[in-house]
Coordinates of C-alpha atoms in Angstrom, one line a residue:
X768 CA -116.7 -23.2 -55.7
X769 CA -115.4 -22.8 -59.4
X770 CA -116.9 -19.4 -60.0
X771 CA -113.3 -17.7 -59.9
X772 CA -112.1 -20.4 -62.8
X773 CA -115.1 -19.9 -64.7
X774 CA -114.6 -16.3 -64.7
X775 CA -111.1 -16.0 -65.4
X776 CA -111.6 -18.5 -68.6
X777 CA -114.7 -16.2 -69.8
X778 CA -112.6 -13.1 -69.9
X779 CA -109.5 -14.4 -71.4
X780 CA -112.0 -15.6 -74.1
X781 CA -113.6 -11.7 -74.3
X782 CA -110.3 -10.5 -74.7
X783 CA -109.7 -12.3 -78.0
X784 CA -108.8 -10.3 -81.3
X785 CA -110.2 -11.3 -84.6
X786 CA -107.0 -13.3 -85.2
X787 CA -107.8 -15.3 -82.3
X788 CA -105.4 -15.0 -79.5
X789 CA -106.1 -13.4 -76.0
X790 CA -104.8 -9.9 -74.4
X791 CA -102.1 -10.4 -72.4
X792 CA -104.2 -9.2 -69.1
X793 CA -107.5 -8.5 -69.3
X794 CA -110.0 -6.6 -68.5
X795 CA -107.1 -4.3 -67.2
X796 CA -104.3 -3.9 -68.8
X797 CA -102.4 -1.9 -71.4
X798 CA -103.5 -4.2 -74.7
X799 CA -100.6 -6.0 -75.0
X800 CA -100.3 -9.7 -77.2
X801 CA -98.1 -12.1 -75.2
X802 CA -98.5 -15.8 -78.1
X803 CA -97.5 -18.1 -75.0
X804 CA -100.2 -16.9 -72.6
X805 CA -103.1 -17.9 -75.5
X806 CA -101.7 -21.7 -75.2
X807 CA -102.0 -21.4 -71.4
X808 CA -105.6 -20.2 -72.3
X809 CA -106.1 -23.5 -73.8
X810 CA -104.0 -25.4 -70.6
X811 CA -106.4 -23.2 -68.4
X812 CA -109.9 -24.8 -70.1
X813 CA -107.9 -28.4 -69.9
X814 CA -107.8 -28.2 -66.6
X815 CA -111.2 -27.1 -66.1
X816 CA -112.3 -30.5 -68.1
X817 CA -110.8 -32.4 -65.4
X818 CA -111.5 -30.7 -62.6
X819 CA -115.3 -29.9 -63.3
X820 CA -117.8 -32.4 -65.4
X821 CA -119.3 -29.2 -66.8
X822 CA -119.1 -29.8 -70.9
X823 CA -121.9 -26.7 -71.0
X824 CA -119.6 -24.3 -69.9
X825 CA -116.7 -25.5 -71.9
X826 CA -118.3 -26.1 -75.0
X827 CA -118.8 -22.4 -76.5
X828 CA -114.6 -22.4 -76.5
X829 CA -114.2 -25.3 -78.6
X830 CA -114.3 -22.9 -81.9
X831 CA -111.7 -20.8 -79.9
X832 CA -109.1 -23.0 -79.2
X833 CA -108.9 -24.2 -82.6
X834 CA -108.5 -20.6 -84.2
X835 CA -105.7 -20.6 -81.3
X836 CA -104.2 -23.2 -83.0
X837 CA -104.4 -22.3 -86.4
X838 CA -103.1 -18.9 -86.1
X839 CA -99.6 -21.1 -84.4
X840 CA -99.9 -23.8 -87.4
X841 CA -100.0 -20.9 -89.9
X842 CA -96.7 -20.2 -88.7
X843 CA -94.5 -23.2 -89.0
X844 CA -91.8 -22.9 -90.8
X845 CA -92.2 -25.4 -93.5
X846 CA -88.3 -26.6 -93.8
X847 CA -87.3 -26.7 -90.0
X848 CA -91.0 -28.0 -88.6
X849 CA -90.6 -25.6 -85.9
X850 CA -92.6 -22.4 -85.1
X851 CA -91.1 -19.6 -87.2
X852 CA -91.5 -15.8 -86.8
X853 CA -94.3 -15.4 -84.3
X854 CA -95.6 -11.3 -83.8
X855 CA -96.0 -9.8 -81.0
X856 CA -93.8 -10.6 -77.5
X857 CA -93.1 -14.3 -76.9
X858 CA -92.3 -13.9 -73.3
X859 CA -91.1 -17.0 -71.7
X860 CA -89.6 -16.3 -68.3
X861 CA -87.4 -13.1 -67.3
X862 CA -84.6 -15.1 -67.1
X863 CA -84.0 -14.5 -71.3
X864 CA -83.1 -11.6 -72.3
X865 CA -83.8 -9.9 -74.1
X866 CA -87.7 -8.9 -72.5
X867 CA -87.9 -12.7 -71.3
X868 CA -87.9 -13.8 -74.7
X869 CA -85.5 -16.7 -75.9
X870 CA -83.2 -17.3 -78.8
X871 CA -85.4 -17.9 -81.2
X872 CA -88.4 -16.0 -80.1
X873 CA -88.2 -13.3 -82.0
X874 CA -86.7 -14.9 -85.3
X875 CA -88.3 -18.1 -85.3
X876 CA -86.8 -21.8 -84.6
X877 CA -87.5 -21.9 -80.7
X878 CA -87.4 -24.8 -79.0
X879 CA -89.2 -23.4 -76.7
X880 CA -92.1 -22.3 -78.5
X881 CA -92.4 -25.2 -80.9
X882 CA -92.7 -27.3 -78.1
X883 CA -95.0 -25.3 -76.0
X884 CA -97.5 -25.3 -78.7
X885 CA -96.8 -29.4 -79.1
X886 CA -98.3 -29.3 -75.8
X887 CA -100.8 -27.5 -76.0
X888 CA -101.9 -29.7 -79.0
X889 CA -102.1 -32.4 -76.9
X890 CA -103.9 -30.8 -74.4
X891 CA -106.6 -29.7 -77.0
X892 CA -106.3 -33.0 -78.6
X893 CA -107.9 -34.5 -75.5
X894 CA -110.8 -31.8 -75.4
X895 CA -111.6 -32.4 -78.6
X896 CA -112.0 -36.2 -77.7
X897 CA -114.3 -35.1 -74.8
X898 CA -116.3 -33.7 -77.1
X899 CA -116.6 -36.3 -79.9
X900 CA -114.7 -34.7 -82.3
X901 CA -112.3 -37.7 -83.1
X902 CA -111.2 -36.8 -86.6
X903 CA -109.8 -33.3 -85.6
X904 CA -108.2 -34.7 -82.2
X905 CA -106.6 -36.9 -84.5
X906 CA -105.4 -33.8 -86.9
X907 CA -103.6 -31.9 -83.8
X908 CA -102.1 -35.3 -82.1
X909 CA -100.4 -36.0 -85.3
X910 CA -99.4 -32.5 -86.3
X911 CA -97.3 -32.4 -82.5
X912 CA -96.1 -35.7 -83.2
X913 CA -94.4 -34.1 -86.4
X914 CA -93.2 -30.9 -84.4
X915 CA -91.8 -33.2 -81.5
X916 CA -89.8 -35.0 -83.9
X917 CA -88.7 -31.7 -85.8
X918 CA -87.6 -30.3 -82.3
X919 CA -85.6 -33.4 -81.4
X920 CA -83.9 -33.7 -84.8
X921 CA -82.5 -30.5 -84.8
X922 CA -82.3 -29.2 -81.2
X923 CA -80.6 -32.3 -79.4
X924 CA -77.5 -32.2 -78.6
X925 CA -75.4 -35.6 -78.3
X926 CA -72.7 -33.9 -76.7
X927 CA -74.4 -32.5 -73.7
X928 CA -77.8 -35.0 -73.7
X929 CA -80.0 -32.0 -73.4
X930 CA -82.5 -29.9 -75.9
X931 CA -80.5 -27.0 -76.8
X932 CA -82.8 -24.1 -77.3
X933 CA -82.6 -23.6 -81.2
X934 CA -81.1 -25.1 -83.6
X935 CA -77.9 -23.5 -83.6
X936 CA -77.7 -24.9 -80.0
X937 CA -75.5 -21.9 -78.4
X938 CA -77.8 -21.6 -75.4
X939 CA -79.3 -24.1 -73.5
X940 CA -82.2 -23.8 -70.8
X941 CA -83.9 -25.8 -68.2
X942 CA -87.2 -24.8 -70.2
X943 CA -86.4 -26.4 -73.2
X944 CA -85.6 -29.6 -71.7
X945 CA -89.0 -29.4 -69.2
X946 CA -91.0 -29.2 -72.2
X947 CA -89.0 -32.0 -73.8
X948 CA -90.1 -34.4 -70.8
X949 CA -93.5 -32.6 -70.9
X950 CA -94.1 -33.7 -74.4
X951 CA -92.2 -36.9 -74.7
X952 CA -90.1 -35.2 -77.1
X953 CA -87.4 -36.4 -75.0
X954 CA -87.4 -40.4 -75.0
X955 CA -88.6 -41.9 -71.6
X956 CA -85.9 -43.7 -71.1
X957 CA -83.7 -40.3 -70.5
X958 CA -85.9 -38.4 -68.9
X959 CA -84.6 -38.8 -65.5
X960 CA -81.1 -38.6 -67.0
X961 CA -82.3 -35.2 -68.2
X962 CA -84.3 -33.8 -65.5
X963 CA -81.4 -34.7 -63.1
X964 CA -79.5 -31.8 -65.4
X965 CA -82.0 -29.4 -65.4
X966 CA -81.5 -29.6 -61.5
X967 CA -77.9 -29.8 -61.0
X968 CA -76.5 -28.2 -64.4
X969 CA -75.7 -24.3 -63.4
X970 CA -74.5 -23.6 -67.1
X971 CA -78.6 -24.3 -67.8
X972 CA -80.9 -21.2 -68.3
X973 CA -82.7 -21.5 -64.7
X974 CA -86.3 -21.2 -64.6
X975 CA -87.5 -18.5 -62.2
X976 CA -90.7 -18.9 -60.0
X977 CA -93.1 -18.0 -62.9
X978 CA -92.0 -21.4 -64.8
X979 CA -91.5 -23.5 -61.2
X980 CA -95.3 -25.0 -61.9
X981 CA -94.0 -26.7 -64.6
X982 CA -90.8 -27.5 -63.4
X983 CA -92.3 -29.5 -61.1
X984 CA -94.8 -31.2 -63.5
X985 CA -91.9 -32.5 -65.1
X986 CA -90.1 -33.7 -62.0
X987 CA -93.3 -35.9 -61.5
X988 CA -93.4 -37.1 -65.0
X989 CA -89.6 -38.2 -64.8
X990 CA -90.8 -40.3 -61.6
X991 CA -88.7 -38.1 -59.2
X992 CA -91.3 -36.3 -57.3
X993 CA -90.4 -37.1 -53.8
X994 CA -87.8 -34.5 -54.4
X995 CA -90.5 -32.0 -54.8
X996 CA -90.3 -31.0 -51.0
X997 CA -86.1 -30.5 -51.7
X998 CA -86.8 -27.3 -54.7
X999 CA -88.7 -25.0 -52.3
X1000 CA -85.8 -22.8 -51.4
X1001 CA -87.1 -19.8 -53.3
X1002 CA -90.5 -19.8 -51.1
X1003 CA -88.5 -20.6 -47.9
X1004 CA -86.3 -17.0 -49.2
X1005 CA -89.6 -15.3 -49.0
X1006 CA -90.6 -16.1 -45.8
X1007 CA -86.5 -15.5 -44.5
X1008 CA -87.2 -11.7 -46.6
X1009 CA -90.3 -11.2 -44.7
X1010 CA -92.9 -11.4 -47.5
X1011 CA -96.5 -12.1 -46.8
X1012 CA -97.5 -12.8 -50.5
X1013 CA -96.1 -14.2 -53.9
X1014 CA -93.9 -11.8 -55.2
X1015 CA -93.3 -12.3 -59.4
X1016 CA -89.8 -12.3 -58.7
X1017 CA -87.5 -12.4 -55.9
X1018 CA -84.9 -10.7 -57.1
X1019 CA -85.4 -7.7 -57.2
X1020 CA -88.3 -7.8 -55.5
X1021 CA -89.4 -3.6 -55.1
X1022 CA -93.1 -3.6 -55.1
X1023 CA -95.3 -5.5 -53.2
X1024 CA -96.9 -8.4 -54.7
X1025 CA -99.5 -10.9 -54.8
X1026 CA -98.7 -12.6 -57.7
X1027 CA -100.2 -15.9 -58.6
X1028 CA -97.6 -17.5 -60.9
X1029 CA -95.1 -18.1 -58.1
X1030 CA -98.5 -19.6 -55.9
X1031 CA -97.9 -23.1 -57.6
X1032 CA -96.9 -24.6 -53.9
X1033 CA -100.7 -23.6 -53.2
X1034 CA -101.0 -26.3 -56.2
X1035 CA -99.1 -28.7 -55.5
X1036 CA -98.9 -29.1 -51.6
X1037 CA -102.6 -31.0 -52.7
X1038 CA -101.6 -32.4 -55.9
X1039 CA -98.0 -33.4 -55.6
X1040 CA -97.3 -33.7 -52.1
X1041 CA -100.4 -34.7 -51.1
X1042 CA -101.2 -36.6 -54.0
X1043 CA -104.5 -35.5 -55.3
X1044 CA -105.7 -35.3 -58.9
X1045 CA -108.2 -36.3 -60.7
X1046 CA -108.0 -39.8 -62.9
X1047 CA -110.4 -39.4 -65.2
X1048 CA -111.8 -36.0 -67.1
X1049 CA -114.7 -34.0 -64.9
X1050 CA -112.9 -35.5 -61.7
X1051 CA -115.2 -38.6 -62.0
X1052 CA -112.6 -40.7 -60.4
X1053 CA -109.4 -39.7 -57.8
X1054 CA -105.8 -40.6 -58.3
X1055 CA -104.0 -40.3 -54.7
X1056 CA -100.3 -40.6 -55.3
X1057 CA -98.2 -39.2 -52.5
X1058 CA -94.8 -37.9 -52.5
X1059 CA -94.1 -36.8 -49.3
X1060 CA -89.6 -36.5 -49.4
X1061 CA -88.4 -36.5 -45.8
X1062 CA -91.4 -35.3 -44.0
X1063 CA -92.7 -37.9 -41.2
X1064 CA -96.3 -36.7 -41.4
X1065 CA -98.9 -34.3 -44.0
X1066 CA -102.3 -33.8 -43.8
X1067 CA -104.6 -32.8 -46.4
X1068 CA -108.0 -31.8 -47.9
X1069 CA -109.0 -31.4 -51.3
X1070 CA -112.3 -29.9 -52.5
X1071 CA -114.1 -31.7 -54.7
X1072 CA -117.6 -31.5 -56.8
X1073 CA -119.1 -34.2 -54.1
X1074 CA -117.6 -33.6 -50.9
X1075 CA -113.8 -33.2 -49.2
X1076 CA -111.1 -35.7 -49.8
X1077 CA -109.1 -35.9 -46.9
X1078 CA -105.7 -37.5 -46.4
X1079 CA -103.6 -38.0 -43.9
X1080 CA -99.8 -39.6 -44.2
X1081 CA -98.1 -40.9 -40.8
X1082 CA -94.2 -42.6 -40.9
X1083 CA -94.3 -44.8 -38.9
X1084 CA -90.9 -46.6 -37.0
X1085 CA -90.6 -49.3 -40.1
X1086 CA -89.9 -46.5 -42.3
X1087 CA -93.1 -47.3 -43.9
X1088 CA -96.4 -44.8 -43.9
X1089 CA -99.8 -45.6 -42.7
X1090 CA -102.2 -43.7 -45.2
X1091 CA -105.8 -42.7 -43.6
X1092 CA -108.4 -41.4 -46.6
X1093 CA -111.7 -40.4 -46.2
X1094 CA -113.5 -39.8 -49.5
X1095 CA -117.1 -38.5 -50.4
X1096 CA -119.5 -41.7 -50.5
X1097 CA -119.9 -41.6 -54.3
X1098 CA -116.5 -40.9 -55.7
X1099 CA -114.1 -44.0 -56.5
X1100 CA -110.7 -43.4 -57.2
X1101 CA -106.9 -45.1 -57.1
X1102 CA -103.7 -45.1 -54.1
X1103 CA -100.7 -45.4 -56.4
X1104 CA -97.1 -46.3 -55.1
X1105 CA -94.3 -48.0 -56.9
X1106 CA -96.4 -48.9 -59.4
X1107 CA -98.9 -50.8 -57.1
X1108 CA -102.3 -49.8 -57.7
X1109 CA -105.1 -50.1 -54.9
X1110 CA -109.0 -49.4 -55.5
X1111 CA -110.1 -46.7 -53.3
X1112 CA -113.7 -46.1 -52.5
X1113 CA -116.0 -43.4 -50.7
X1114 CA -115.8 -43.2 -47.0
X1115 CA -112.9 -44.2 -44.9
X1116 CA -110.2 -46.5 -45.3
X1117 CA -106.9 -47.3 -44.0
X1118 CA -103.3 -48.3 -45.8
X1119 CA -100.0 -49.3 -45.1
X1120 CA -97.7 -48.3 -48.2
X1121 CA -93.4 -47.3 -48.4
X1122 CA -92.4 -44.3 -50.1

């Protein structure tokens, strides 16, 4: 049932000023302009593409997205290649101070920002390959290619291997160097180097639960997700406080929440854990790649356009798992692990596979 993602892209999209970007919260809300939340706008309608084969719905945004873009590309600043001064609140996570917002955020020159919006890019530059539009996907893949590199050749540090978060490189964050194994902005071949900082480097800017989502989505692109099960402390620390929903922060928590930007375990029990996404745009095909950490047996189900995918993982006394799938009878799909790739098809089938 994707009624509640179809609605929550169509209002962000009715909340949009002339300029193009999206009210912070909408319909409610006191009319405020947060930049960062229009990207995730975009991020939201990418998702949508892979989760749904529903080009109908998708395609009255197209025109959106781009003046999205534009009003960010109107803003570089010409000699750095990062984003310069950017209006309104650039909130990034309440951990910056001050209001969230980063060094840089107000003035221009964030890491941060510059390479948010390179990743939106590429988002968008995928959508607009869905739908045909080859020459403009082109424009926005090469115009984040340009602010990657900016970011990198002013914002790394040699020193301490890490992004700093502007070019002065005073602070340093584990958001800057997410987004830098996000985007690729950080070579491949450090990315695990990197991402091992952003977990065990306390001088780091930490990212609190409202950033964890991508956190994680880093920790999978740096091949390290079968740690994934080791960072969830902070929800564990809800249940010892006694909460019954998803605070925005725990600390200090003094209203009672339900707040959907720490809900990413809802996420990524299915996507990470489990190991379900989607391998090809619409959800045409299935990726299964598991990552289950120490745990000696997870079950699953995942609801997609043709039927429930079910998975479940048992260790068995070699250490290794036996992996039991059942998938709707017209959906085909891929079990990855270490690299091996095997066919999947609908209906059941049975695997033997070591974490």
């Amino acid at each position: 049932d994707d009624r509640l993602g179809r609605n929550a892209n169509e209002q962000f999209h009715q909340s949009r000023i002339p300029d193009g970007l999206t009210r912070d919260a909408y319909p409610a809300g006191g009319g405020k302009f947060i930049p960062p939340f229009s990207l995730f706008w975009i991020s939201m309608l990418y998702d949508y593409s892979w989760h749904r084969d529903d080009k109908v719905f998708l395609s009255k945004y197209i025109v959106p997205i781009e003046s999205i873009l534009k009003w960010f590309e109107y803003r570089l600043d010409p000699e750095s290649g990062l984003l310069g001064k950017t209006e309104y609140w650039n909130f990034v996570d309440w951990t910056f101070s001050p209001k969230g917002v980063p060094t840089g955020g107000m003035d221009g020159n964030s890491s941060i920002l510059s390479l948010h919006y390179a990743y939106t890019l590429e988002q968008a530059t995928d959508l607009f390959k869905q739908f045909g539009q080859a020459e403009k996907a082109a424009y926005y893949h090469k115009l984040a290619q340009k602010i990657k590199a900016a970011v990198y050749r002013s914002c790394y540090d040699a020193g301490r291997h890490l992004l700093a978060d502007s070019p002065q490189k005073k602070t340093f964050s584990q958001h800057a160097n997410i987004w830098g194994i996000l985007t690729d902005c950080i070579p491949a071949s450090q990315q695990k180097e990197i991402m091992r900082k952003i977990m065990l480097d306390s001088t780091l800017i930490s990212s609190t639960l409202y950033f964890r989502f991508y956190y994680t989505a880093a920790l999978k692109k740096a091949g390290m997700a079968n740690q994934y099960i080791s960072t969830l402390g902070p929800w564990k620390e809800m249940l010892s406080l006694g909460l019954s929903t998803f605070p925005e922060t725990l600390s200090p928590t003094v209203r009672s929440d339900c707040h959907a930007w720490s809900a990413s375990p809802c996420y990524d029990f299915l996507a990470t854990v489990c190991g379900i996404e989607p391998e090809t745009p619409g959800f045409g095909s299935v990726r299964i790649m598991p990552n289950l950490g120490n745990l000696s047996h997870v079950s699953g189900e995942f609801p997609h356009p043709l039927g429930m995918i079910k998975v479940k993982y048992t260790k068995m006394k070699t250490g290794a798992y036996l992996a039991a799938i059942e998938m709707p009878a017209n959906l085909k799909g891929s079990f990855v692990f270490h690299g091996k790739i095997v066919p999947l098809k609908g209906g059941k089938q049975e695997l033997v596979f070591n974490p």
